[in-house]
Short mmCIF file of C-alpha atoms in Angstrom, two decimals:
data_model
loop_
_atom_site.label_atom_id
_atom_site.label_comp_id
_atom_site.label_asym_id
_atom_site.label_seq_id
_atom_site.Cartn_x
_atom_site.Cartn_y
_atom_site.Cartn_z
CA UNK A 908 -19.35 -38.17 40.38
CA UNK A 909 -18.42 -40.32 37.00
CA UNK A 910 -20.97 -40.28 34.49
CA UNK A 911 -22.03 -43.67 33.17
CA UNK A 912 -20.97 -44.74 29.45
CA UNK A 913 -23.39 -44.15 27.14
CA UNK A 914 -24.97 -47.10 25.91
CA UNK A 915 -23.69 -47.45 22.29
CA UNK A 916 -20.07 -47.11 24.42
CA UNK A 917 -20.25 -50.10 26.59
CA UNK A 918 -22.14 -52.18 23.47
CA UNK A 919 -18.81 -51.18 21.73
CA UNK A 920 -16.38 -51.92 24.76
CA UNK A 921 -18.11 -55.82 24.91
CA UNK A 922 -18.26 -56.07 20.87
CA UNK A 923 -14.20 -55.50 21.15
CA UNK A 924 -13.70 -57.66 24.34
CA UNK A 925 -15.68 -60.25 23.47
CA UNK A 926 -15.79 -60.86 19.56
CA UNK A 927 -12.99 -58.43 18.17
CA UNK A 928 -10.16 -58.23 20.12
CA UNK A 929 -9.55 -61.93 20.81
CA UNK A 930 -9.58 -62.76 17.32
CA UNK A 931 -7.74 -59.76 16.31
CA UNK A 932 -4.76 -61.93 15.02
CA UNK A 933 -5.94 -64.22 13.11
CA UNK A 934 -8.56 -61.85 11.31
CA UNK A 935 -5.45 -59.98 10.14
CA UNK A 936 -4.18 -63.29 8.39
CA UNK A 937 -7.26 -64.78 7.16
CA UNK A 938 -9.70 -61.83 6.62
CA UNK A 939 -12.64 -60.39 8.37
CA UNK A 940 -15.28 -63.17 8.99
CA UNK A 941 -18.64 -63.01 8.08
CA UNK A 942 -19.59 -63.94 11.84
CA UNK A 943 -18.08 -60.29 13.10
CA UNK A 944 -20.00 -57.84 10.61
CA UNK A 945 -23.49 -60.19 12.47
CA UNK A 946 -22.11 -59.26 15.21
CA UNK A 947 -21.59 -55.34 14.37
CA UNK A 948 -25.23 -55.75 12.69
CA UNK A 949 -26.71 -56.85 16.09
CA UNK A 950 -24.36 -54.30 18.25
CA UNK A 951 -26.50 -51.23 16.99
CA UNK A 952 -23.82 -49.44 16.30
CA UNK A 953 -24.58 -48.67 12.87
CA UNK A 954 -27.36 -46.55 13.66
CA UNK A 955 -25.20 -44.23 15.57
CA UNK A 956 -25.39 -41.58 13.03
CA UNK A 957 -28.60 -42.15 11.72
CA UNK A 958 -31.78 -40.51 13.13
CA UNK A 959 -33.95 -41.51 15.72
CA UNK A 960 -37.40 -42.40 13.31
CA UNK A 961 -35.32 -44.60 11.39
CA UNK A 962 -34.62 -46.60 14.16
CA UNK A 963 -30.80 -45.20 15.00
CA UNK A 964 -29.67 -42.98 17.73
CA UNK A 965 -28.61 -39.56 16.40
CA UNK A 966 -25.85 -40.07 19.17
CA UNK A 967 -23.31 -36.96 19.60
CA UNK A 968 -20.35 -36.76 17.50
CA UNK A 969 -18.39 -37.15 20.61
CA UNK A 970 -19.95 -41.19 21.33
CA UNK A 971 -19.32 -41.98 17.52
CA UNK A 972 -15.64 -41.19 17.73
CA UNK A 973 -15.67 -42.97 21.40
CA UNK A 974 -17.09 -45.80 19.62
CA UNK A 975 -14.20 -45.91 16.40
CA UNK A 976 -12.06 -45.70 19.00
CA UNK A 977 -12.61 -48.77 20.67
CA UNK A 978 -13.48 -50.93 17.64
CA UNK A 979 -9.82 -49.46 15.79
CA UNK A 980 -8.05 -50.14 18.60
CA UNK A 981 -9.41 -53.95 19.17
CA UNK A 982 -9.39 -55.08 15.14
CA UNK A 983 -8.84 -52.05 12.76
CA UNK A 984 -9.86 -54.30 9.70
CA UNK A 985 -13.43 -55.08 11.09
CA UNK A 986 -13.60 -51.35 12.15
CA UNK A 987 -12.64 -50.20 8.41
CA UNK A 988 -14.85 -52.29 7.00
CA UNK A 989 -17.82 -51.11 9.13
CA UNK A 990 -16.77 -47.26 9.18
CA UNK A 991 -18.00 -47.30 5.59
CA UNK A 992 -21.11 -47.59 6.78
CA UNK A 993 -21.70 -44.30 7.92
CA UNK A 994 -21.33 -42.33 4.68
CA UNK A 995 -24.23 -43.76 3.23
CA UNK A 996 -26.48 -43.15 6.43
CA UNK A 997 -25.27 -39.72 6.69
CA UNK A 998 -25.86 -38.85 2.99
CA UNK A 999 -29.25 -40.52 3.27
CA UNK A 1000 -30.49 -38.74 6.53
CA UNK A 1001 -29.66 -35.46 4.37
CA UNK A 1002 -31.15 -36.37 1.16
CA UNK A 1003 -35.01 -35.67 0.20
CA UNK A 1004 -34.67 -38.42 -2.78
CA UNK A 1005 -37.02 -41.75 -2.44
CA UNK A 1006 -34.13 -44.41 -2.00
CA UNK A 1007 -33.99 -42.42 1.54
CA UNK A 1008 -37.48 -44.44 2.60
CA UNK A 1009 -36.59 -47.65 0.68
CA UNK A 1010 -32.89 -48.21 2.48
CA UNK A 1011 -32.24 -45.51 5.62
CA UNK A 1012 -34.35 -47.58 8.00
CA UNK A 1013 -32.55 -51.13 6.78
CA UNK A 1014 -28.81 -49.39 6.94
CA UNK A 1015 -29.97 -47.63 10.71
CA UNK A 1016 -31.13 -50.60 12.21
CA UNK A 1017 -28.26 -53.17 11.01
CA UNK A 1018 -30.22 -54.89 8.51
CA UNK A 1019 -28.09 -54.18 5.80
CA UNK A 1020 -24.28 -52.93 5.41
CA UNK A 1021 -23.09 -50.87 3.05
CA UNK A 1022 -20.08 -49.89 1.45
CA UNK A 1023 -18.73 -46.67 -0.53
CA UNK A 1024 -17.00 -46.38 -3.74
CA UNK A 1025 -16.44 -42.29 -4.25
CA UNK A 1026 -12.85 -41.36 -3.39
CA UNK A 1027 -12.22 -41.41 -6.71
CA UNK A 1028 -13.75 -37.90 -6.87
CA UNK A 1029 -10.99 -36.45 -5.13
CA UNK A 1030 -9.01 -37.06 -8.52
CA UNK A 1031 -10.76 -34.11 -10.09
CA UNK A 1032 -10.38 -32.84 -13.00
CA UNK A 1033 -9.95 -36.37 -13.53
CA UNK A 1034 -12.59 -38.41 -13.90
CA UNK A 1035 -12.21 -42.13 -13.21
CA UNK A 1036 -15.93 -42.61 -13.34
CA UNK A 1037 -18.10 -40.57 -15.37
CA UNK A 1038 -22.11 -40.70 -15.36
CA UNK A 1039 -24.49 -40.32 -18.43
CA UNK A 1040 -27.82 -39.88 -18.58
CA UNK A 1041 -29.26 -43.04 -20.72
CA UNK A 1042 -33.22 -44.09 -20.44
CA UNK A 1043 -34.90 -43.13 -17.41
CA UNK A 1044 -31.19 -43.45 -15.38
CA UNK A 1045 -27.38 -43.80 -15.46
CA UNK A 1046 -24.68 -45.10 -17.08
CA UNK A 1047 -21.48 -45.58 -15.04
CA UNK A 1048 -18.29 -46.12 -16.97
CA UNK A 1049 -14.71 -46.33 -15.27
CA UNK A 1050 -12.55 -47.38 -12.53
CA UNK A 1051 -13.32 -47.34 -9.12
CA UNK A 1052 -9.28 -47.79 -7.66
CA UNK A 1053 -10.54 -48.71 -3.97
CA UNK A 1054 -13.46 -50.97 -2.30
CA UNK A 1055 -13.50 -51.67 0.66
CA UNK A 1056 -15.77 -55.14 2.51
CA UNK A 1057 -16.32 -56.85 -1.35
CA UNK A 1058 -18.24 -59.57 -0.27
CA UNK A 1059 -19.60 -58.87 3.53
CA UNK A 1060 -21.19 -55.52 2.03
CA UNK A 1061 -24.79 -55.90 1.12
CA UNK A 1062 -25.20 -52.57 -0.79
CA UNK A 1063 -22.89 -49.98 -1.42
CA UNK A 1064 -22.91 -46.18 -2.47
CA UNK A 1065 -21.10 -45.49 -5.92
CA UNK A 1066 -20.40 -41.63 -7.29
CA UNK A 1067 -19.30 -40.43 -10.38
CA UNK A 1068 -19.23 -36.80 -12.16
CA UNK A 1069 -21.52 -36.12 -14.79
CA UNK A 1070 -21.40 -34.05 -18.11
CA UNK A 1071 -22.64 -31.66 -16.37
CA UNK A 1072 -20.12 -31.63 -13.45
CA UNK A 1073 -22.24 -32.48 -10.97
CA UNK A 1074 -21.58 -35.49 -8.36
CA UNK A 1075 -23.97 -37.95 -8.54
CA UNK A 1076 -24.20 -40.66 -5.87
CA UNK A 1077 -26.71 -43.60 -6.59
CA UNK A 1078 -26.92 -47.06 -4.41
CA UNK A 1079 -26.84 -50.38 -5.96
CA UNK A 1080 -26.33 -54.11 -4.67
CA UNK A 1081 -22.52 -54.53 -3.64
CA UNK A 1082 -21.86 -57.63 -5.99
CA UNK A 1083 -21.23 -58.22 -9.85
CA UNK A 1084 -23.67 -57.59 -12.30
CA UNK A 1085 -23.85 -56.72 -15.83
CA UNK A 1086 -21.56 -53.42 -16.13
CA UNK A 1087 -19.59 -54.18 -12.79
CA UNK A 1088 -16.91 -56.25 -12.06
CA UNK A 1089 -14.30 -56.66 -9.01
CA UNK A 1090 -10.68 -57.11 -9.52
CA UNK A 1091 -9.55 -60.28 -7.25
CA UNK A 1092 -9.03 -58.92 -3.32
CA UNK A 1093 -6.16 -56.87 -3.11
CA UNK A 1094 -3.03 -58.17 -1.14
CA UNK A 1095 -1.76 -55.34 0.98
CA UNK A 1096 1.00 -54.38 4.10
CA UNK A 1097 -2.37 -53.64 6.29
CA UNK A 1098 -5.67 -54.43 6.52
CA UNK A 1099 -6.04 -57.12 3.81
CA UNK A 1100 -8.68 -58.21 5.92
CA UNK A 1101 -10.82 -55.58 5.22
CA UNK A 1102 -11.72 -57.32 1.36
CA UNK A 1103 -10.51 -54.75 -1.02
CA UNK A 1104 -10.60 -54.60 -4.56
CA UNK A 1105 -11.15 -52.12 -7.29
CA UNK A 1106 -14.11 -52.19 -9.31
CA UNK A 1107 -14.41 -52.03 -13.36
CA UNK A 1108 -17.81 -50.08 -14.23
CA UNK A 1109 -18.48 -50.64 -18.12
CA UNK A 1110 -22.16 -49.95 -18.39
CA UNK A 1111 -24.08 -50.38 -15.65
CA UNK A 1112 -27.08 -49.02 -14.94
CA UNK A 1113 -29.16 -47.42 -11.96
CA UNK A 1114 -32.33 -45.81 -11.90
CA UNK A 1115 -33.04 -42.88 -11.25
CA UNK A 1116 -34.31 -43.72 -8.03
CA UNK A 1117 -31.61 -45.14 -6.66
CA UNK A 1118 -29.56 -42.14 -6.85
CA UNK A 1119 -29.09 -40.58 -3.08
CA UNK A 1120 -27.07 -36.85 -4.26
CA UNK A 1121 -26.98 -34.93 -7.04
CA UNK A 1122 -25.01 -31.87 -6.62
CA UNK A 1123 -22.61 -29.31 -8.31
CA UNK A 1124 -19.08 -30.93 -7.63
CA UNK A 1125 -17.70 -27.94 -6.45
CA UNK A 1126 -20.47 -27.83 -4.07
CA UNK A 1127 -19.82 -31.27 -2.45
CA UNK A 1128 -16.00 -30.61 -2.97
CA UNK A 1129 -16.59 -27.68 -0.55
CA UNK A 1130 -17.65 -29.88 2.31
CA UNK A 1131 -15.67 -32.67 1.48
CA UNK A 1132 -12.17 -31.21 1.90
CA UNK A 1133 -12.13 -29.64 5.04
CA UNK A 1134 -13.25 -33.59 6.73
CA UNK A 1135 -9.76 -34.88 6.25
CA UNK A 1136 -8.09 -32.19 7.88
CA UNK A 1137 -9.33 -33.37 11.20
CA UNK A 1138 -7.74 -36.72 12.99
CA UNK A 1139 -8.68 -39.43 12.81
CA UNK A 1140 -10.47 -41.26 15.77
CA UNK A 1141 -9.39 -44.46 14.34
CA UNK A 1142 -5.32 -43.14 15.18
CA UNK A 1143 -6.20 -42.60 18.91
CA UNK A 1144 -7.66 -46.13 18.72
CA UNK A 1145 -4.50 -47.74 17.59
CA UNK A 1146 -2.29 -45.39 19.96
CA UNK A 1147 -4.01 -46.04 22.96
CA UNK A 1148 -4.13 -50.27 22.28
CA UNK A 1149 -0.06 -49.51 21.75
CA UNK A 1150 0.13 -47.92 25.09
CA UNK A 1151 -2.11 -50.61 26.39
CA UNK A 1152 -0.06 -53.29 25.35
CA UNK A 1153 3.64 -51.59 26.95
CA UNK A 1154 1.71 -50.89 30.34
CA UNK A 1155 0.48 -54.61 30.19
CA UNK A 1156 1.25 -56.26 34.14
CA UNK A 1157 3.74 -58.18 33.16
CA UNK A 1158 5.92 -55.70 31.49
CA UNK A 1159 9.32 -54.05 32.48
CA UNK A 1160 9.58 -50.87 34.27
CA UNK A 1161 10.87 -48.92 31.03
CA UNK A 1162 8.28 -50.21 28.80
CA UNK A 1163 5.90 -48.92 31.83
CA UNK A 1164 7.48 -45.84 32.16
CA UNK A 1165 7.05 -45.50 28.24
CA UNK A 1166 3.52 -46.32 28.44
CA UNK A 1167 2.92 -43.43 30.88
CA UNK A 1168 4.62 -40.61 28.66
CA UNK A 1169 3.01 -41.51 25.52
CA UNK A 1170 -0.19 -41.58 27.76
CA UNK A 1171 -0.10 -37.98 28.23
CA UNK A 1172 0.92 -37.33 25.23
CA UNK A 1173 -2.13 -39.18 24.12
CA UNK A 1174 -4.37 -37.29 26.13
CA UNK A 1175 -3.70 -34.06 24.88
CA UNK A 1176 -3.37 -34.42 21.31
CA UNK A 1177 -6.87 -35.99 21.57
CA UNK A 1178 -8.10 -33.25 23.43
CA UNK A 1179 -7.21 -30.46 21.49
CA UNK A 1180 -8.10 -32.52 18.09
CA UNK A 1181 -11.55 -32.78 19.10
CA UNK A 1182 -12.17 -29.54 20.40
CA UNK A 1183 -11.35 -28.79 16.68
CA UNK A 1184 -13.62 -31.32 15.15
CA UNK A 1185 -16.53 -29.43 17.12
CA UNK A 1186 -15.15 -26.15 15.95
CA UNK A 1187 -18.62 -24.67 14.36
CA UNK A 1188 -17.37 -23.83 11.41
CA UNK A 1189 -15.59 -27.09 9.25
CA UNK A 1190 -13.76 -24.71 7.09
CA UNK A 1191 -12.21 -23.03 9.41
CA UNK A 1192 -8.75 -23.38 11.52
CA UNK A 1193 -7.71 -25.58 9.04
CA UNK A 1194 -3.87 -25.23 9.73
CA UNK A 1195 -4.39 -26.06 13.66
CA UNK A 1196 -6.61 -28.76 12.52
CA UNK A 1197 -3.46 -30.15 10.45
CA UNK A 1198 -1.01 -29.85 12.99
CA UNK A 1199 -3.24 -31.79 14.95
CA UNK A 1200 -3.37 -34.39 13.02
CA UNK A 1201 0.03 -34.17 12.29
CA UNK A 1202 0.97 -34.68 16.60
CA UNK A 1203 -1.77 -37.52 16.42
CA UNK A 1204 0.46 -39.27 13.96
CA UNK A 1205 3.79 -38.41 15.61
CA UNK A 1206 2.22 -40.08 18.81
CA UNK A 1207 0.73 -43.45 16.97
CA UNK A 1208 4.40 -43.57 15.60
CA UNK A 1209 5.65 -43.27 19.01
CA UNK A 1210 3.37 -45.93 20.78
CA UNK A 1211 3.24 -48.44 17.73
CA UNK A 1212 7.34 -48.46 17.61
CA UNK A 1213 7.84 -48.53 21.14
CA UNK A 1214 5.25 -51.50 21.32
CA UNK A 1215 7.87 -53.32 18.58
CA UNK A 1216 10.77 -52.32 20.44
CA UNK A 1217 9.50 -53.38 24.02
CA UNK A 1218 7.99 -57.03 22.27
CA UNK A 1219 11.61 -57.54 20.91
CA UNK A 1220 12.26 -60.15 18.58
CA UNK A 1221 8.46 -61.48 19.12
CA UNK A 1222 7.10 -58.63 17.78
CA UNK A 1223 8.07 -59.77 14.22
CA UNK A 1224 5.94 -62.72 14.89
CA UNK A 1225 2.21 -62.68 12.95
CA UNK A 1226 0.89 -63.67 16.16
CA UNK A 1227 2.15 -60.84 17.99
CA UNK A 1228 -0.81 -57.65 18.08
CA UNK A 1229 3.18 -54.94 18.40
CA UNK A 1230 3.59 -55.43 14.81
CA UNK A 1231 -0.09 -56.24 13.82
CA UNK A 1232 -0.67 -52.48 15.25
CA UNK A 1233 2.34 -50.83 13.73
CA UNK A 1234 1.26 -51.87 10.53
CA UNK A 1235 -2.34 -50.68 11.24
CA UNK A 1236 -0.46 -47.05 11.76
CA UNK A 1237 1.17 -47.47 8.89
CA UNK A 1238 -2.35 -47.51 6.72
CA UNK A 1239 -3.45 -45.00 9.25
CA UNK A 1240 -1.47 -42.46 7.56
CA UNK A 1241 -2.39 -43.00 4.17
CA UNK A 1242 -6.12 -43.51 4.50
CA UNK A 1243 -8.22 -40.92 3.13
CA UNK A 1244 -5.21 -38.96 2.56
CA UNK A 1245 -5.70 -35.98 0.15
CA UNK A 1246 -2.99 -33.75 -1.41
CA UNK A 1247 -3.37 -30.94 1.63
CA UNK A 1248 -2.91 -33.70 4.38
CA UNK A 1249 -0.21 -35.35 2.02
CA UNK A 1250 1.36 -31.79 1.84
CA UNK A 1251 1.42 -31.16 5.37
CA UNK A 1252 2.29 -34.48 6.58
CA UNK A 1253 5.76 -34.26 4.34
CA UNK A 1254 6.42 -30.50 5.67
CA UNK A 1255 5.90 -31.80 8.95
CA UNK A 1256 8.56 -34.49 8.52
CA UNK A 1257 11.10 -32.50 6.79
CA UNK A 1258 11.42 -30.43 10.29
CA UNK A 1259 10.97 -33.38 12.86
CA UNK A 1260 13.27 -34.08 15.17
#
């Protein structure tokens, strides 16, 4: 007996089919289009996260990777832009602050999006943005080198480290204002669509109820690192829409043949990388969690060059979705990158092959 999708799936599955994936081309060239994040809004999906009396779903971790899954695999840009998203919800549903009554319920039920602007906190002891106190709130000076959605964001969530060396993350309107500026949109080899630029902070000011966390760094360093370690859903998204497109009906036995391989490679790589991701403990395992991610990269690789090979000379076409997903890899295996993942990723290619 097959157990039915869960709900939040098969809203997913038509979001992709019938929005997402047909456009998936020409959102790659000409950016992500205010009429798809209206049409993540109304999915639901960004409630997935977010708890029940706030109007989301507190769905298992299992549907929310299920769910990146499909949206990676049918437009990675609109998926990055919306993955943000869930940062801010999280760090709301955990936080006993008031901007948790003012914006969790908006952000749950798809009323507002909202962006994030803290990797830069991975750079410690550097600081690219530090925090002062100054007048009832805080200052934010620096350089934020990545934002992602500039301009289909409605909010976003913005950290820096204080003088004390705490991390303080604090919500404000995702546009300029007085002490915040974006750089023009970034021009990258992937997901240009997604809106990126980096943001100049030279003054501005929240209040102090708009900050969301306020924490020891070394505390929220603790369970940041260990996230990382752990695949990606978005890589099984783009592997499996590489297999997908080899096994298509009209292709040729090899490319079939392929298709079935990388399949089962597929499979299992995803299997054991999520039986890790539940592992109870987030700080544990971390080398098998690595060489996890490490196969789920060899096996995008795989798929995304086989889906070039097998598209021949038409796969260097902007039209065709082979190289539009190989460069989607590419990104894959730099995004949220840290210096462990970095480090492992290199040892593991040093001994490939």
């Amino acid at each position: 007996m097959t157990t039915p999708p869960h709900p939040l799936v098969t809203r997913a599955e038509r979001l992709a089919s019938e929005v997402l994936a047909p456009q998936a081309e020409r959102v790659d060239q000409e950016g992500v289009p205010a009429s798809s994040i209206e049409a993540v809004k109304r999915s639901g999906l960004l409630g997935v996260n977010a708890p029940v009396e706030y109007g989301g779903s507190a769905a298992p971790a299992a549907v929310a990777r299920e769910i990146a899954e499909i949206l990676a695999g049918a437009c990675c840009s609109t998926w990055f832009v919306q993955t943000q998203h869930h940062t801010p919800v999280m760090t709301l549903a955990k936080s006993e602050l008031p901007v948790r009554e003012r914006l969790l319920g908006p952000l749950a039920q798809g009323e507002l999006l909202s962006g994030v602007a803290y990797a830069q906190l991975r750079a410690h002891p550097r600081v690219p943005v530090r925090v002062t106190r100054e007048r009832g709130g805080w200052r934010f000076e620096g350089t934020v080198p990545w934002y992602t959605g500039w301009g289909l964001n409605d909010v976003m969530l913005l950290a820096g480290v204080t003088d004390a060396d705490e991390a303080l993350f604090a919500f404000t309107e995702a546009r300029e204002q007085p002490g915040l500026r974006p750089s023009p949109p970034m021009r990258l080899a992937a997901l240009t669509a997604a809106r990126t630029v980096s943001l100049e902070l030279d003054g501005l000011w929240l209040p102090d109820d708009a900050v969301a966390l306020r924490t020891p760094y070394e505390t929220w360093a603790a369970t940041d690192r260990p996230k990382n370690t752990n695949a990606s859903p978005a890589v099984f998204g783009i592997t499996a829409a590489a297999v997908d497109l080899l096994d298509s009906p009209d292709g040729d036995p090899a490319a079939k043949e392929t298709a079935r391989a990388l399949r089962a490679r597929l499979d299992e790589v995803r299997r054991r990388a999520y039986e890790l991701a539940d592992h109870p403990v987030p700080t544990e395992r971390i080398e098998e969690r690595l060489a996890a991610k490490m196969r789920a990269y060899d096996v995008m690789r795989a798929a995304t060059t086989a889906a070039v090979v097998a598209g021949g000379g038409r796969a260097m076409d902007l039209g065709s979705p082979a190289q539009r997903l190989a460069r989607e890899g590419m990104f894959l295996l730099v995004q949220g990158q840290t210096a462990e993942v970095r480090g492992a990723h290199l040892g593991s290619l040093s001994v490939a092959g």
